[in-house]
Amino acid sequence: MFPDNINKTSQFPQHSSELITGELTIVTGDSCVVGNLIQPVGDALKEATGDESAVHEVLVDVTEPRPVPFVLSFNNLTYNVKVPRKMGLPGFLRRKGGSADTDFTRTKTLLNDISGVARDGQIMAVLGASGSGKSTLIDALAGRIAKESLKGEVTLNGEALESRMLKRISAYVMQDDMLYPMLTVEETLMFAAEFRLPYSLPKSNKKMRVQALIDQLGLRNAAKTVIGDEGHRGVSGGERRRVSIGIDIIHDPIILLLDEPTSGLDSSSAFMVIKVLQSIAQSGSIVIMSIHQPGIRILGLLDRMMFLSRGRTVYNDSPANLSLYFSEFGRPIPENEDKTEFALDLIRELEGSPEGIKSLVEFNKSWQIMKTTTQFELDRLGFTLKEAISASIARGKLVPGATNDVSSTSMVPTFANPFWKEMVVLSSRSILNSRRMPELFGVRLGAVLVTGFILATVYWQLDNSPRGMQERLGFFAFAMSTTFYTCTNALPEFLQERYIFMRETAYNTYRRSSYVISNALLTIPSLTILSLVFAATTFWAVGLDGGLHEFLFFFLIMLASFWCGSSFVTFLSGLVPHVMLGYTISVSVFAYFLLFSGFFINRNRIPEYWIWYHYLSLVKYPYEAVLRNEFENPTKCFARGIQIFDNSPLGSVPSDVKLKLLQSIGNSLGMSITGSTCLRKGSDILKQEGITDLSKWNCLWITIAWGFLFRILFYFSLLLGSKNKRS
């Protein structure tokens, strides 16, 4: 994967100072001062904080000339979207001369014929006011816009970038820092290394990569600190941003794209972040970022700037040529004035003028004609994309799973790790994060305990009278519905991870199927504990029928109910983006499930046009299962002799009168009915409730199958709903 040498040795100079250890290139020779790569970052950290971090071995020697540079070229990028138009007023309400709105959509151009070049070893910054198209351009270069919607081409070393190749050799850092709050900086980067680096790479080498990256990012003092969130104190805003960058550059990408990496940071933290990006670029990466308004110190770190205005290019050149550019345009920049601030103010001024920015756009086109064309640069390179990637891998680029075989059609595989490895890492990360927030499971366990205690005390030791039988039906209906309602507490879990999941899967960090299966497996232990606690709290306290076998089945059907409800809520979280919307939908749907379960209205009484919902009700099957478990005992009687009159208008009649009525009824039927004769068995109750079709075990399997179905639907909701691309 990282060979000792590569083909075309005459074209690719060798690094005599490099020592290949296993599969990882580590700089150890005398020609490279240890820490050369991170020295600029260390200086910036010392300047910003007055502290120095420990230095670890670096992975790529940036003091040696890079054998093959990369050139990213984007030509004539154009992107239009349809925006809903406000509905026009009726004719009699419009002012005279007003036109009717016959079309309810209009086309808005977000990118208008954008072209440019970015090289490795350089930082390219995209600037402009809000709405100028900065983030849209970054999305276009990152492949986050559908091909059919984006016109133009993006090439690397003259070759069109396929989506699969782009995902493996590039990284995209979002504007928002989406991280697991209870993991430390070191753990966060280590999990990223497990995901993004090849499975064949030894874990010791992955740890070395993480330690080197911690130093490169200037995070040594915060390595053991948790990320934190609103409720837990953690790292600072600037450190969070550097961690976000770190997890996306752990595999040393060739192309690094960032959307507003300095947004919300103070000047020192912003400078530190850009200093980190400079070291990344110098290691052989192409760095392109959007930035709102860089300070003077940051401006000195940039190699190329592109100003956008309403989706059009108004400047694309080195920061050093900014003064000359506007001077030749006829609007020289005054001395001692911030160049970027002047440029942005001038652009805003032109946007508000009658002629707009047309003059500046045309001037930029004529300015670019005088510059070296992209084709000249590519001709000078003379290397194919695969050869360039191969050379970079040979000198230490950790492109996940890449091979050095330039003739291979699968030079860069889709995923860095096998399926089972992804599941192990996903499970380990979730367990570690959950262990440090025990209150989340504690709330659910507390809710189940309180519910079980209330039910146990309210329905304490029910007898076998008709009234006791009716109360058992009420207990089962409430218990089954409670298990489903309790599952709604799990709704925020995926919603909080949604954007982390979308960011990671957008660049094939792991498979969606790995996430779904590991998520399902991790829920089983907690659901088992909840089911056991509820069953143990209520079964004997309520006085349910049966011994150990019936208790075990009651526990199993409770576990199946929790599994089914949890799977449904998980599926719902994959469809809706907001917690409150999810709660509203889940509570409403569970209420309908309970209504049609067969408790409030017998199945035989449900209208034909609603009977389909009865069979779709998730509460129906566990409800029928526990009734079967309770009333299938042929020796159990729930109405003897005069108890048949309980819960009827004759319930207040004296007992001797009831006995005479029983005797008369018996004579009419030709049988003897006494005060101890069993008149209602469990089978009679099941027939009364319309529970005659399925056995209790079939109800159990159907409930479990519902859970699996919703997990499969959850997978498809992620597959279709997390494309993370603009249409």
XYZ file of C-alpha atoms in Angstrom:
727
model
C 0.000 0.000 0.000
C 2.868 2.338 0.783
C 5.724 0.778 -1.238
C 9.392 1.430 -0.771
C 9.646 2.831 -4.239
C 7.512 3.589 -7.234
C 7.768 3.276 -10.978
C 9.328 6.010 -13.033
C 12.124 6.631 -10.561
C 13.663 9.060 -12.937
C 10.539 11.182 -12.784
C 9.834 10.900 -9.073
C 12.829 11.822 -6.896
C 13.347 9.549 -3.933
C 13.560 10.697 -0.311
C 16.714 9.248 1.110
C 15.729 10.608 4.509
C 12.531 8.582 4.712
C 12.252 5.302 6.562
C 9.350 3.031 5.662
C 8.072 1.322 8.795
C 5.371 -1.242 8.063
C 3.047 0.704 5.837
C 3.568 4.182 7.209
C 6.179 6.690 6.067
C 7.935 8.443 8.951
C 10.527 11.155 8.556
C 13.639 10.418 10.566
C 16.612 11.462 8.457
C 19.076 14.230 9.190
C 17.859 16.270 6.254
C 14.532 16.818 7.975
C 14.409 18.601 11.286
C 11.777 16.823 13.377
C 8.753 19.039 13.623
C 9.441 21.018 10.441
C 5.856 20.560 9.368
C 4.332 21.683 12.634
C 6.832 24.406 13.449
C 4.673 27.182 11.931
C 1.732 25.922 13.947
C 3.803 25.775 17.102
C 4.921 29.347 16.544
C 1.334 30.455 16.045
C 0.186 28.632 19.171
C 2.967 30.190 21.204
C 2.075 33.592 19.789
C -1.655 33.153 20.509
C -1.508 31.399 23.902
C 2.038 31.755 25.170
C 2.325 27.966 25.410
C 4.218 25.321 23.469
C 2.964 21.811 22.705
C 5.006 18.631 22.643
C 6.317 17.581 19.291
C 5.729 14.154 17.731
C 7.097 12.645 14.553
C 5.671 14.008 11.353
C 4.436 11.814 8.537
C 5.389 13.768 5.438
C 8.652 15.604 4.806
C 7.658 19.008 3.466
C 11.254 20.222 3.215
C 11.850 18.010 0.162
C 10.407 19.067 -3.214
C 7.090 17.367 -3.949
C 7.540 14.954 -6.863
C 4.156 15.561 -8.523
C 1.966 18.586 -7.812
C -1.816 18.511 -8.121
C -3.856 21.104 -9.979
C -7.595 21.354 -9.394
C -9.337 23.192 -12.199
C -12.987 24.235 -12.326
C -14.326 25.734 -15.524
C -17.582 27.541 -16.317
C -19.451 26.345 -13.225
C -23.079 27.458 -13.433
C -25.825 26.524 -11.003
C -29.455 27.640 -11.151
C -32.252 26.880 -8.701
C -35.989 27.358 -8.898
C -37.414 29.634 -6.235
C -41.158 29.740 -5.465
C -42.711 33.004 -6.557
C -45.210 34.800 -4.367
C -48.740 34.248 -5.562
C -50.137 37.266 -7.380
C -53.196 39.176 -6.189
C -56.528 38.868 -7.993
C -56.979 41.324 -10.850
C -59.428 43.577 -9.061
C -56.981 43.979 -6.139
C -53.856 44.726 -8.203
C -52.840 48.274 -8.846
C -53.465 49.585 -12.318
C -50.672 48.564 -14.665
C -49.587 45.631 -12.465
C -48.851 42.344 -14.243
C -50.438 39.047 -13.351
C -48.242 36.254 -11.986
C -48.768 33.387 -14.418
C -45.704 31.423 -13.246
C -45.326 30.470 -9.600
C -41.567 29.769 -9.810
C -38.584 31.766 -10.933
C -34.975 30.816 -11.634
C -32.183 32.178 -9.468
C -28.542 31.898 -10.522
C -26.253 31.013 -7.604
C -23.128 30.393 -9.710
C -22.603 32.162 -13.022
C -19.726 30.912 -15.183
C -17.172 30.496 -12.366
C -13.680 29.343 -13.337
C -10.471 29.008 -11.399
C -7.394 26.954 -10.516
C -6.098 25.703 -7.177
C -2.737 24.010 -6.631
C -1.361 21.826 -3.867
C 0.824 23.628 -1.392
C -1.436 26.693 -1.567
C -4.489 28.048 0.245
C -7.238 29.422 -1.950
C -9.816 31.610 -0.199
C -13.262 32.401 -1.607
C -14.599 35.741 -0.346
C -17.762 37.735 -0.750
C -20.758 39.101 1.073
C -23.563 36.874 2.322
C -25.398 35.404 -0.649
C -22.485 35.886 -3.025
C -22.144 32.129 -3.672
C -19.143 31.235 -1.488
C -20.664 28.163 0.154
C -22.335 27.126 -3.100
C -18.970 27.091 -4.878
C -17.433 24.992 -2.091
C -20.384 22.577 -2.372
C -19.898 22.385 -6.143
C -16.212 21.507 -5.770
C -17.052 18.967 -3.050
C -19.523 17.142 -5.298
C -22.455 18.153 -3.083
C -24.559 19.399 -6.009
C -26.380 16.935 -8.275
C -24.631 16.454 -11.632
C -27.753 17.240 -13.607
C -28.078 20.609 -11.851
C -24.456 21.801 -12.079
C -23.078 22.860 -15.448
C -19.365 23.056 -16.150
C -16.542 20.720 -15.179
C -14.193 20.060 -12.284
C -10.915 18.317 -13.093
C -7.846 17.233 -11.185
C -4.664 17.175 -13.249
C -6.827 17.464 -16.345
C -9.005 14.431 -15.560
C -12.656 14.602 -14.574
C -13.185 13.641 -10.930
C -15.534 10.717 -10.402
C -17.729 10.896 -7.311
C -16.167 7.785 -5.758
C -12.622 9.021 -6.316
C -13.469 12.484 -5.012
C -14.889 11.075 -1.770
C -11.735 9.103 -1.036
C -9.082 11.738 -1.819
C -10.906 14.788 -0.468
C -12.425 16.070 2.752
C -15.159 18.603 3.412
C -15.294 20.523 6.700
C -18.720 21.962 7.449
C -19.248 25.331 9.040
C -20.862 23.822 12.141
C -18.814 21.665 14.522
C -20.788 18.413 14.849
C -18.921 16.214 17.340
C -19.733 13.689 20.056
C -19.720 15.802 23.232
C -18.412 13.256 25.733
C -15.405 12.042 23.763
C -12.001 13.591 24.354
C -10.047 15.255 21.554
C -7.684 12.292 21.345
C -10.542 9.759 21.303
C -12.400 11.708 18.621
C -9.366 11.718 16.349
C -8.600 8.079 17.118
C -12.087 6.966 16.087
C -11.693 9.030 12.919
C -8.411 7.212 12.250
C -10.113 3.842 12.756
C -12.753 4.822 10.200
C -10.682 6.588 7.571
C -7.324 4.808 7.581
C -6.876 1.394 5.927
C -7.749 -1.679 7.965
C -4.364 -3.186 7.060
C -2.526 -0.310 8.745
C -1.378 -1.384 12.245
C -3.138 0.283 15.148
C 0.185 1.519 16.500
C 0.727 3.461 13.276
C -2.768 4.913 13.519
C -1.975 6.099 17.038
C 1.227 7.695 15.763
C -0.768 9.470 13.064
C -3.220 10.780 15.686
C -0.437 12.034 17.948
C 1.292 13.776 15.038
C -2.004 15.348 14.013
C -2.679 16.564 17.556
C 0.617 18.414 17.458
C -0.010 19.651 13.937
C -3.355 21.088 15.083
C -1.865 22.575 18.250
C -4.161 20.510 20.488
C -1.626 18.841 22.779
C -2.837 20.611 25.932
C -6.470 19.750 25.138
C -5.875 16.146 24.051
C -7.445 14.631 27.184
C -10.326 17.136 27.408
C -13.842 16.172 26.331
C -15.395 18.102 23.450
C -18.305 19.257 25.617
C -21.673 20.804 24.857
C -24.184 23.147 26.475
C -24.395 20.974 29.586
C -20.778 19.822 29.811
C -17.702 22.031 29.920
C -15.184 21.152 27.216
C -12.668 22.609 24.787
C -12.781 26.176 23.461
C -14.427 27.232 20.214
C -11.132 27.457 18.342
C -10.084 24.030 19.567
C -13.433 22.554 18.523
C -12.946 23.958 15.047
C -9.459 22.450 14.819
C -10.816 19.073 15.975
C -13.467 19.287 13.241
C -10.705 19.883 10.730
C -8.632 17.087 12.227
C -11.240 14.359 11.835
C -11.548 15.205 8.142
C -7.810 15.357 7.454
C -6.860 12.269 9.459
C -6.398 10.390 6.158
C -4.234 13.213 4.776
C -6.553 14.135 1.882
C -5.277 15.538 -1.367
C -8.142 18.051 -1.540
C -9.415 19.847 1.572
C -12.536 22.022 1.289
C -13.783 24.142 4.179
C -16.900 26.250 4.601
C -16.206 29.296 6.791
C -13.583 27.642 9.064
C -13.050 30.880 11.024
C -16.735 31.682 11.561
C -17.471 32.636 15.171
C -13.825 32.617 16.268
C -11.772 35.437 17.761
C -8.805 36.763 15.780
C -6.203 34.618 17.588
C -8.182 31.403 17.158
C -8.938 32.245 13.515
C -5.258 32.890 12.810
C -4.364 29.599 14.487
C -6.847 27.717 12.308
C -5.493 29.233 9.083
C -1.944 28.516 10.236
C -2.970 24.865 10.595
C -4.426 24.941 7.083
C -1.180 26.380 5.771
C 0.784 23.456 7.214
C -1.737 21.038 5.685
C -1.303 22.687 2.290
C 2.470 22.550 2.575
C 2.262 18.803 3.195
C 0.962 18.378 -0.362
C -2.776 19.155 -0.199
C -5.021 21.532 -2.095
C -6.832 23.746 0.432
C -9.876 25.751 -0.652
C -12.020 27.576 1.876
C -14.727 30.181 2.038
C -14.131 33.051 4.426
C -16.133 36.155 5.147
C -13.537 38.822 5.886
C -9.959 37.783 6.771
C -7.771 39.943 8.961
C -4.380 41.301 7.927
C -2.446 38.415 9.528
C -4.669 35.822 7.839
C -4.364 37.637 4.517
C -0.600 37.102 4.686
C -1.128 33.323 4.805
C -3.333 33.112 1.712
C -1.878 32.205 -1.672
C -4.892 32.914 -3.852
C -8.140 34.838 -3.436
C -11.394 34.694 -5.340
C -14.001 37.398 -4.771
C -17.578 36.542 -5.715
C -20.548 38.841 -6.149
C -24.009 37.452 -6.835
C -22.514 34.256 -8.181
C -19.969 35.903 -10.505
C -16.189 36.251 -10.246
C -14.902 39.789 -9.713
C -11.320 38.918 -8.704
C -9.232 35.736 -8.928
C -5.542 36.171 -8.249
C -2.894 36.426 -5.559
C -3.532 38.737 -2.564
C -0.306 40.537 -3.520
C -1.920 41.746 -6.758
C -5.051 43.115 -5.101
C -3.772 46.721 -4.954
C -2.573 46.664 -8.577
C -5.864 45.127 -9.732
C -8.093 47.819 -8.248
C -5.618 50.526 -9.212
C -5.874 49.525 -12.875
C -9.637 49.288 -12.500
C -9.613 52.958 -11.525
C -10.374 52.560 -7.822
C -6.968 52.426 -6.090
C -6.838 51.196 -2.505
C -5.825 54.003 -0.107
C -2.706 53.481 1.960
C -3.105 52.094 5.488
C -6.539 50.683 4.619
C -7.514 47.030 4.895
C -7.381 45.648 1.346
C -10.105 43.030 1.705
C -12.405 45.426 3.545
C -11.958 48.002 0.774
C -12.620 45.367 -1.899
C -15.783 44.109 -0.201
C -17.053 47.651 0.345
C -16.425 48.511 -3.300
C -18.224 45.370 -4.456
C -21.233 46.230 -2.279
C -21.185 49.761 -3.652
C -21.202 48.494 -7.241
C -23.972 46.012 -6.455
C -26.149 48.916 -5.398
C -25.383 51.012 -8.493
C -27.612 51.019 -11.622
C -24.976 49.249 -13.749
C -24.208 46.709 -11.023
C -20.983 44.707 -11.055
C -20.855 44.210 -14.819
C -17.865 46.509 -15.263
C -15.842 44.717 -12.566
C -16.736 41.299 -13.972
C -15.598 42.319 -17.457
C -12.403 43.830 -16.086
C -11.651 40.574 -14.257
C -12.041 38.628 -17.511
C -9.542 40.861 -19.293
C -7.211 40.617 -16.291
C -7.303 36.814 -16.404
C -6.362 36.738 -20.088
C -2.958 38.102 -19.136
C -2.396 35.287 -16.630
C -1.009 31.819 -17.211
C -3.757 29.508 -18.415
C -4.667 26.260 -16.723
C -3.800 24.265 -19.838
C -0.214 25.517 -19.757
C 0.149 24.391 -16.171
C -1.269 20.954 -16.921
C 0.964 20.524 -19.965
C 3.942 21.349 -17.787
C 2.967 18.628 -15.319
C 2.636 15.790 -17.822
C 1.449 13.214 -15.254
C -1.875 11.425 -15.069
C -4.049 11.634 -11.984
C -3.357 8.027 -10.982
C 0.400 8.553 -11.298
C 0.186 11.682 -9.167
C -1.868 9.887 -6.506
C 0.534 6.950 -6.582
C 3.492 9.256 -6.015
C 1.736 10.965 -3.116
C 0.917 7.617 -1.506
C 4.526 6.552 -1.853
C 5.745 9.591 0.058
C 3.317 9.151 2.949
C -0.157 10.288 1.926
C -2.563 8.085 3.866
C -5.343 7.847 1.288
C -7.597 5.154 2.821
C -7.108 1.735 1.322
C -5.289 3.077 -1.738
C -2.889 0.962 -3.726
C 0.174 2.042 -5.645
C -0.866 0.134 -8.768
C -1.493 2.872 -11.307
C -3.028 0.367 -13.688
C -5.630 -0.755 -11.179
C -9.197 0.330 -11.861
C -9.906 0.223 -8.138
C -6.901 2.220 -7.039
C -8.987 3.905 -4.343
C -11.691 1.616 -2.867
C -15.083 2.920 -1.795
C -14.574 2.178 1.918
C -11.388 1.933 3.933
C -12.570 -0.878 6.226
C -14.601 -4.081 5.968
C -18.214 -4.180 7.125
C -17.566 -5.842 10.490
C -14.749 -3.436 11.378
C -17.065 -0.460 10.848
C -19.633 -2.029 13.175
C -17.034 -2.602 15.890
C -15.778 1.003 15.741
C -19.304 2.456 15.599
C -20.378 0.370 18.583
C -17.268 1.263 20.590
C -17.776 4.974 19.974
C -21.470 4.912 20.909
C -20.850 2.871 24.061
C -18.049 5.188 25.200
C -20.133 8.313 24.569
C -23.214 6.820 26.293
C -21.254 5.626 29.332
C -20.291 9.206 30.058
C -23.924 10.336 29.881
C -25.658 7.747 32.104
C -28.473 10.180 32.774
C -29.963 9.426 29.358
C -30.552 5.757 30.148
C -31.283 6.620 33.768
C -34.272 8.728 32.742
C -35.763 5.864 30.711
C -35.112 3.341 33.475
C -36.662 5.704 36.006
C -39.750 6.151 33.835
C -40.184 2.372 33.526
C -39.677 1.871 37.266
C -42.179 4.570 38.195
C -44.728 3.238 35.700
C -44.272 -0.318 36.938
C -44.579 0.784 40.584
C -47.773 2.750 39.914
C -49.348 -0.122 37.988
C -48.308 -2.622 40.669
C -49.908 -0.561 43.453
C -53.053 0.338 41.506
C -53.685 -3.233 40.305
C -52.354 -4.940 43.426
C -53.184 -8.665 43.620
C -56.203 -8.826 41.318
C -58.662 -11.615 42.039
C -60.372 -13.918 39.564
C -63.789 -12.313 39.767
C -65.445 -10.714 36.725
C -64.339 -7.342 38.058
C -60.792 -8.619 38.463
C -60.932 -9.976 34.919
C -61.994 -6.576 33.593
C -59.221 -4.881 35.550
C -56.686 -7.311 34.072
C -57.755 -6.250 30.586
C -57.223 -2.605 31.583
C -53.796 -3.393 33.045
C -52.640 -5.163 29.879
C -53.871 -2.395 27.590
C -52.156 0.295 29.660
C -48.947 -1.724 30.089
C -48.586 -2.428 26.368
C -49.271 1.161 25.352
C -46.859 2.439 28.020
C -43.991 0.435 26.564
C -44.491 2.133 23.204
C -44.863 5.613 24.686
C -41.717 5.087 26.757
C -39.807 4.443 23.531
C -40.422 8.028 22.403
C -37.668 9.037 24.851
C -35.203 7.579 22.346
C -36.374 9.958 19.619
C -33.654 12.642 20.144
C -30.815 10.103 20.022
C -30.487 9.867 16.246
C -31.717 13.420 15.683
C -28.709 14.621 17.705
C -26.418 12.426 15.607
C -28.114 13.172 12.278
C -25.630 15.790 11.064
C -22.635 13.817 12.329
C -23.956 10.808 10.430
C -24.569 12.868 7.266
C -21.104 14.399 7.403
C -19.380 11.047 7.892
C -21.339 9.044 5.322
C -21.135 11.817 2.709
C -17.478 10.891 2.205
C -17.840 7.128 2.722
C -16.414 7.046 6.221
C -18.558 3.960 6.794
C -21.551 2.186 5.283
C -25.090 3.167 6.185
C -25.893 -0.492 6.760
C -23.095 -0.697 9.360
C -24.619 2.212 11.238
C -28.146 0.734 11.154
C -27.079 -2.709 12.359
C -24.776 -1.428 15.104
C -27.496 0.980 16.247
C -29.958 -1.926 16.465
C -27.561 -4.213 18.324
C -26.675 -1.531 20.862
C -30.329 -1.014 21.798
C -30.914 -4.650 22.751
C -29.027 -4.666 26.117
C -30.782 -1.527 27.363
C -34.178 -2.764 26.162
C -33.551 -6.100 27.906
C -32.917 -4.312 31.207
C -36.039 -2.161 30.813
C -38.202 -5.183 29.971
C -36.875 -7.245 32.872
C -37.404 -4.399 35.339
C -40.987 -3.792 34.186
C -41.876 -7.490 34.150
C -40.386 -8.147 37.590
C -42.098 -5.065 39.037
C -45.597 -5.928 37.817
C -46.041 -9.668 37.114
C -46.257 -11.000 40.677
C -47.447 -7.761 42.265
C -50.513 -7.628 40.015
C -51.138 -11.345 40.531
C -50.955 -12.477 36.929
C -51.606 -16.133 36.237
C -48.852 -18.698 35.809
C -45.400 -19.527 37.040
C -41.886 -19.119 35.700
C -42.752 -20.032 32.112
C -45.574 -17.465 31.947
C -43.287 -14.858 33.529
C -40.570 -15.523 30.959
C -43.074 -15.158 28.126
C -44.372 -11.926 29.685
C -40.774 -10.691 29.788
C -40.206 -11.717 26.162
C -43.328 -9.979 24.883
C -42.355 -6.837 26.823
C -38.901 -7.007 25.224
C -40.487 -7.478 21.779
C -42.766 -4.490 22.437
C -39.829 -2.291 23.454
C -37.910 -3.513 20.401
C -40.819 -2.792 18.067
C -41.530 0.637 19.588
C -37.854 1.598 19.599
C -37.498 0.530 15.959
C -40.549 2.564 14.971
C -39.244 5.663 16.749
C -35.808 5.174 15.173
C -37.401 4.925 11.733
C -39.411 8.068 12.469
C -36.244 9.933 13.494
C -34.833 9.139 10.063
C -37.812 10.849 8.430
C -38.381 13.982 10.511
C -35.662 16.572 11.206
C -37.071 18.080 14.427
C -37.603 16.593 17.896
C -40.939 18.289 18.577
C -42.332 17.206 15.206
C -41.191 13.665 15.922
C -42.845 13.676 19.360
C -46.106 14.965 17.899
C -46.209 12.308 15.184
C -45.163 9.407 17.422
C -47.650 10.223 20.202
C -50.488 10.562 17.683
C -49.643 7.324 15.870
C -49.318 5.366 19.124
C -52.714 6.695 20.210
C -54.263 5.385 16.995
C -52.503 2.050 17.499
C -54.046 1.783 20.963
C -57.492 2.783 19.702
C -57.550 -0.011 17.126
C -55.735 -2.609 19.246
C -58.981 -4.349 20.241
C -59.254 -3.062 23.820
C -61.497 -0.035 23.364
C -63.538 -1.616 20.600
C -63.786 -5.293 19.750
C -62.366 -6.380 16.422
C -65.801 -7.532 15.281
C -67.159 -4.038 15.959
C -64.501 -2.103 13.993
C -65.943 -0.683 10.721
C -64.737 -2.430 7.593
C -63.099 0.712 6.264
C -60.892 0.846 9.410
C -60.200 -2.863 9.898
C -56.907 -2.543 7.972
C -55.569 -0.239 10.694
C -56.415 -2.872 13.301
C -53.991 -5.306 11.643
C -51.356 -2.578 11.275
C -51.609 -1.628 14.952
C -48.350 -2.382 16.735
C -50.196 -2.637 20.070
C -52.602 -5.318 18.790
C -50.113 -8.186 18.713
C -48.428 -7.794 22.125
C -51.862 -7.067 23.662
C -53.289 -10.311 22.268
C -50.145 -12.198 23.294
C -50.410 -11.224 26.982
C -54.135 -12.019 26.984
C -53.362 -15.447 25.577
C -50.648 -15.883 28.203
C -53.104 -14.940 30.957
C -56.352 -16.614 29.926
C -55.309 -19.821 28.122
C -55.118 -21.831 31.382
C -58.105 -24.250 31.129
C -58.293 -24.707 34.920
C -58.708 -20.993 35.629
C -62.261 -19.684 36.179
C -63.285 -16.017 36.163
C -67.002 -16.284 37.049
C -68.507 -18.861 39.417
C -72.174 -19.111 40.320
C -73.747 -15.812 41.235
C -70.541 -13.927 40.125
C -72.069 -14.034 36.655
C -74.336 -11.177 37.720
C -71.458 -8.900 38.736
C -71.035 -5.769 36.599
C -74.698 -6.074 35.572
C -77.972 -4.410 36.743
C -78.632 -7.536 38.809
C -75.436 -7.112 40.776
C -77.244 -5.456 43.709
C -79.900 -8.189 43.983
C -79.662 -10.337 47.192
C -77.654 -13.515 46.894
C -80.592 -15.875 47.571
C -82.502 -14.278 44.696
C -79.450 -14.733 42.447
C -79.273 -18.416 43.393
C -82.928 -18.888 42.470
C -82.273 -17.165 39.145
C -79.336 -19.512 38.510
C -81.500 -22.517 39.339
C -84.186 -21.309 36.925
C -81.639 -20.764 34.195
C -80.215 -24.238 34.819
C -83.644 -25.832 34.636
C -84.309 -24.057 31.353
C -80.991 -25.344 29.949
C -81.435 -28.800 31.398
C -78.391 -28.581 33.654
C -77.590 -27.991 37.280
C -76.013 -24.615 38.111
C -74.870 -24.017 41.677
C -72.930 -21.245 43.415
C -69.590 -22.970 42.609
C -70.279 -23.800 38.962
C -67.745 -22.166 36.594
C -69.653 -20.073 34.098
C -66.796 -18.171 32.388
C -63.380 -19.580 31.567
C -60.406 -17.880 30.028
C -61.285 -19.235 26.584
C -64.671 -17.499 26.855
C -62.937 -14.195 27.552
C -60.646 -14.643 24.522
C -63.671 -15.317 22.297
C -65.428 -12.278 23.782
C -62.408 -10.112 22.923
C -62.198 -11.568 19.420
C -58.785 -13.148 20.037
C -59.105 -16.384 18.125
C -56.768 -16.198 15.123
C -53.172 -16.166 16.413
C -51.341 -18.027 19.146
C -49.312 -16.118 21.688
C -46.050 -17.235 20.055
C -47.206 -16.073 16.646
C -48.045 -12.697 18.161
C -44.532 -12.587 19.635
C -42.862 -13.343 16.286
C -45.022 -10.798 14.465
C -44.076 -8.101 16.995
C -40.387 -8.909 16.551
C -40.810 -8.899 12.765
C -42.375 -5.422 12.927
C -39.219 -4.242 14.685
C -36.983 -5.657 11.952
C -39.193 -4.114 9.270
C -38.843 -0.647 10.797
C -35.062 -1.089 11.024
C -34.999 -1.895 7.307
C -37.179 1.142 6.608
C -34.790 3.199 8.742
C -31.950 2.107 6.465
C -33.840 3.189 3.353
C -34.764 6.501 4.973
C -31.044 7.127 5.539
C -30.196 5.931 2.049
C -32.703 8.253 0.405
C -32.828 11.097 2.899
C -29.136 11.691 3.642
C -27.712 12.200 0.171
C -26.430 15.543 1.444
C -26.574 17.008 -2.058
C -28.309 20.025 -3.484
C -30.760 19.249 -6.248
